[in-house]
C-alpha atoms as a printed R data frame, in Angstrom:
    type eleno elety resid chain resno       x       y       z
1   ATOM     1    CA   MET     A     1 -53.917 -30.685 -52.496
2   ATOM     2    CA   LEU     A     2 -54.744 -30.113 -56.256
3   ATOM     3    CA   THR     A     3 -55.608 -32.981 -58.261
4   ATOM     4    CA   GLY     A     4 -56.039 -33.728 -61.811
5   ATOM     5    CA   VAL     A     5 -57.847 -36.556 -63.987
6   ATOM     6    CA   PHE     A     6 -55.468 -39.138 -65.065
7   ATOM     7    CA   ALA     A     7 -56.645 -42.035 -67.755
8   ATOM     8    CA   VAL     A     8 -55.197 -45.586 -67.804
9   ATOM     9    CA   VAL     A     9 -55.915 -48.437 -70.327
10  ATOM    10    CA   ALA     A    10 -54.424 -51.660 -69.198
11  ATOM    11    CA   ALA     A    11 -52.082 -52.998 -66.221
12  ATOM    12    CA   HIS     A    12 -52.975 -49.896 -64.081
13  ATOM    13    CA   ARG     A    13 -56.770 -50.408 -64.200
14  ATOM    14    CA   ARG     A    14 -58.619 -51.583 -61.150
15  ATOM    15    CA   GLY     A    15 -58.121 -55.486 -60.702
16  ATOM    16    CA   GLN     A    16 -54.996 -55.399 -62.825
17  ATOM    17    CA   PRO     A    17 -51.406 -56.073 -61.618
18  ATOM    18    CA   LEU     A    18 -50.363 -52.635 -61.315
19  ATOM    19    CA   HIS     A    19 -53.089 -50.914 -60.008
20  ATOM    20    CA   HIS     A    20 -51.575 -50.729 -56.602
21  ATOM    21    CA   GLU     A    21 -49.023 -48.154 -57.944
22  ATOM    22    CA   LEU     A    22 -51.743 -45.670 -58.655
23  ATOM    23    CA   LEU     A    23 -53.420 -46.241 -55.199
24  ATOM    24    CA   ALA     A    24 -50.013 -45.573 -53.560
25  ATOM    25    CA   LEU     A    25 -49.959 -42.346 -55.383
26  ATOM    26    CA   GLY     A    26 -53.291 -41.265 -53.936
27  ATOM    27    CA   ALA     A    27 -55.528 -41.839 -56.927
28  ATOM    28    CA   ARG     A    28 -59.349 -42.212 -56.631
29  ATOM    29    CA   PHE     A    29 -61.297 -43.801 -59.066
30  ATOM    30    CA   ARG     A    30 -63.782 -41.418 -61.009
31  ATOM    31    CA   ALA     A    31 -65.295 -43.269 -64.051
32  ATOM    32    CA   VAL     A    32 -65.048 -45.678 -67.123
33  ATOM    33    CA   ARG     A    33 -64.729 -43.499 -70.344
34  ATOM    34    CA   VAL     A    34 -63.790 -43.852 -73.890
35  ATOM    35    CA   THR     A    35 -61.152 -41.924 -75.842
36  ATOM    36    CA   ALA     A    36 -61.923 -39.938 -78.801
37  ATOM    37    CA   PRO     A    37 -61.788 -42.268 -82.164
38  ATOM    38    CA   GLU     A    38 -58.002 -41.331 -82.654
39  ATOM    39    CA   TYR     A    39 -56.123 -44.460 -80.965
40  ATOM    40    CA   ARG     A    40 -55.067 -47.940 -81.472
41  ATOM    41    CA   LEU     A    41 -54.932 -50.363 -78.423
42  ATOM    42    CA   LEU     A    42 -51.455 -52.094 -78.385
43  ATOM    43    CA   ALA     A    43 -50.594 -55.275 -76.296
44  ATOM    44    CA   LEU     A    44 -46.867 -54.894 -75.282
45  ATOM    45    CA   ASP     A    45 -44.284 -57.611 -74.592
46  ATOM    46    CA   GLY     A    46 -42.932 -57.579 -70.937
47  ATOM    47    CA   ASP     A    47 -43.047 -59.414 -67.669
48  ATOM    48    CA   VAL     A    48 -46.325 -57.801 -66.845
49  ATOM    49    CA   PRO     A    49 -49.164 -57.928 -69.318
50  ATOM    50    CA   ARG     A    50 -49.425 -54.134 -70.425
51  ATOM    51    CA   GLY     A    51 -51.284 -52.406 -73.040
52  ATOM    52    CA   GLY     A    52 -50.600 -49.044 -74.485
53  ATOM    53    CA   LEU     A    53 -52.696 -46.158 -76.264
54  ATOM    54    CA   LEU     A    54 -51.031 -45.017 -79.570
55  ATOM    55    CA   ARG     A    55 -52.586 -41.871 -80.900
56  ATOM    56    CA   VAL     A    56 -52.938 -42.105 -84.692
57  ATOM    57    CA   GLY     A    57 -55.790 -39.928 -85.813
58  ATOM    58    CA   ALA     A    58 -57.103 -41.388 -88.893
59  ATOM    59    CA   GLY     A    59 -57.777 -45.178 -88.613
60  ATOM    60    CA   GLY     A    60 -58.094 -44.932 -84.945
61  ATOM    61    CA   ALA     A    61 -61.115 -46.058 -82.703
62  ATOM    62    CA   ALA     A    62 -62.607 -45.239 -79.432
63  ATOM    63    CA   ILE     A    63 -60.811 -47.201 -76.701
64  ATOM    64    CA   GLU     A    64 -62.407 -47.666 -73.032
65  ATOM    65    CA   VAL     A    65 -60.264 -46.411 -70.131
66  ATOM    66    CA   GLU     A    66 -60.661 -45.713 -66.608
67  ATOM    67    CA   VAL     A    67 -59.977 -42.332 -65.134
68  ATOM    68    CA   PHE     A    68 -58.913 -41.312 -61.673
69  ATOM    69    CA   ASP     A    69 -58.527 -38.331 -59.762
70  ATOM    70    CA   LEU     A    70 -54.478 -38.066 -58.832
71  ATOM    71    CA   PRO     A    71 -52.589 -35.633 -56.813
72  ATOM    72    CA   ALA     A    72 -50.991 -32.905 -59.108
73  ATOM    73    CA   ALA     A    73 -47.493 -34.143 -60.097
74  ATOM    74    CA   ALA     A    74 -48.104 -37.572 -58.662
75  ATOM    75    CA   ALA     A    75 -47.926 -39.547 -62.109
76  ATOM    76    CA   ALA     A    76 -44.179 -38.516 -61.794
77  ATOM    77    CA   GLY     A    77 -44.100 -41.411 -59.330
78  ATOM    78    CA   LEU     A    78 -45.045 -44.102 -61.937
79  ATOM    79    CA   VAL     A    79 -42.270 -45.813 -63.515
80  ATOM    80    CA   LEU     A    80 -43.153 -46.637 -67.102
81  ATOM    81    CA   PRO     A    81 -41.093 -48.853 -69.378
82  ATOM    82    CA   ALA     A    82 -40.534 -47.612 -73.007
83  ATOM    83    CA   PRO     A    83 -42.560 -47.162 -74.910
84  ATOM    84    CA   LEU     A    84 -45.218 -46.165 -72.268
85  ATOM    85    CA   ALA     A    85 -44.864 -42.406 -70.859
86  ATOM    86    CA   PRO     A    86 -47.028 -39.962 -69.395
87  ATOM    87    CA   GLY     A    87 -49.018 -37.887 -71.758
88  ATOM    88    CA   ARG     A    88 -52.118 -36.637 -73.050
89  ATOM    89    CA   VAL     A    89 -55.296 -38.539 -73.643
90  ATOM    90    CA   LEU     A    90 -58.170 -37.146 -75.519
91  ATOM    91    CA   LEU     A    91 -61.440 -38.246 -74.279
92  ATOM    92    CA   ASP     A    92 -64.643 -38.722 -76.403
93  ATOM    93    CA   ASP     A    93 -66.004 -35.169 -75.286
94  ATOM    94    CA   GLY     A    94 -62.865 -33.675 -76.402
95  ATOM    95    CA   ASP     A    95 -61.375 -33.128 -73.040
96  ATOM    96    CA   PRO     A    96 -57.715 -33.757 -73.047
97  ATOM    97    CA   VAL     A    97 -56.529 -35.406 -69.876
98  ATOM    98    CA   ALA     A    98 -53.277 -36.636 -68.414
99  ATOM    99    CA   GLY     A    99 -52.631 -40.393 -68.771
100 ATOM   100    CA   ILE     A   100 -50.441 -43.293 -69.904
101 ATOM   101    CA   VAL     A   101 -49.697 -43.201 -73.596
102 ATOM   102    CA   CYS     A   102 -47.565 -45.273 -76.025
103 ATOM   103    CA   THR     A   103 -45.073 -43.051 -77.745
104 ATOM   104    CA   THR     A   104 -44.532 -45.803 -80.754
105 ATOM   105    CA   ALA     A   105 -45.347 -49.028 -81.713
106 ATOM   106    CA   THR     A   106 -42.659 -51.175 -80.949
107 ATOM   107    CA   PRO     A   107 -41.610 -54.590 -82.395
108 ATOM   108    CA   GLY     A   108 -43.424 -57.336 -80.891
109 ATOM   109    CA   ALA     A   109 -46.581 -55.062 -80.218
110 ATOM   110    CA   ARG     A   110 -49.690 -56.468 -81.000
111 ATOM   111    CA   ASP     A   111 -52.703 -54.240 -82.288
112 ATOM   112    CA   VAL     A   112 -55.861 -55.533 -80.395
113 ATOM   113    CA   THR     A   113 -58.032 -52.504 -81.042
114 ATOM   114    CA   GLU     A   114 -60.739 -54.576 -82.143
115 ATOM   115    CA   HIS     A   115 -61.414 -55.438 -78.709
116 ATOM   116    CA   GLY     A   116 -62.133 -51.951 -77.718
117 ATOM   117    CA   SER     A   117 -60.775 -52.308 -73.951
118 ATOM   118    CA   TRP     A   118 -57.993 -54.171 -72.351
119 ATOM   119    CA   PRO     A   119 -60.502 -56.313 -70.122
120 ATOM   120    CA   ALA     A   120 -62.274 -57.446 -73.356
121 ATOM   121    CA   TYR     A   121 -58.648 -58.415 -75.027
122 ATOM   122    CA   LEU     A   122 -57.732 -60.148 -71.772
123 ATOM   123    CA   ALA     A   123 -60.828 -61.964 -71.728
124 ATOM   124    CA   ALA     A   124 -60.503 -63.006 -75.276
125 ATOM   125    CA   ARG     A   125 -56.927 -64.346 -75.180
């Protein structure tokens, strides 16, 4: 079975409310990494606390993510509410990997980039 590297930033991380969705798709934890310094971390409104990586280039920061080995095409099994979608995440070593990204900053989204990670943001709330 082919696998790929898949990055998550918030609700699909280990210990978070949607992690079981990744496990059901056959994901296996690989490592904690950081993105290239081109992202903003957004806290999104909704019934489940979710965050998203919005790629901005200039004015961005390195954000902590968890990376998993995930069977090829398994990400298509994730149900992601807009503005979240499957996409590419650029890691700090320049390696582009599949992951969950935020396609746009929606009204009500809060920029929580200064925390550097979703767990740090949750701890500060």
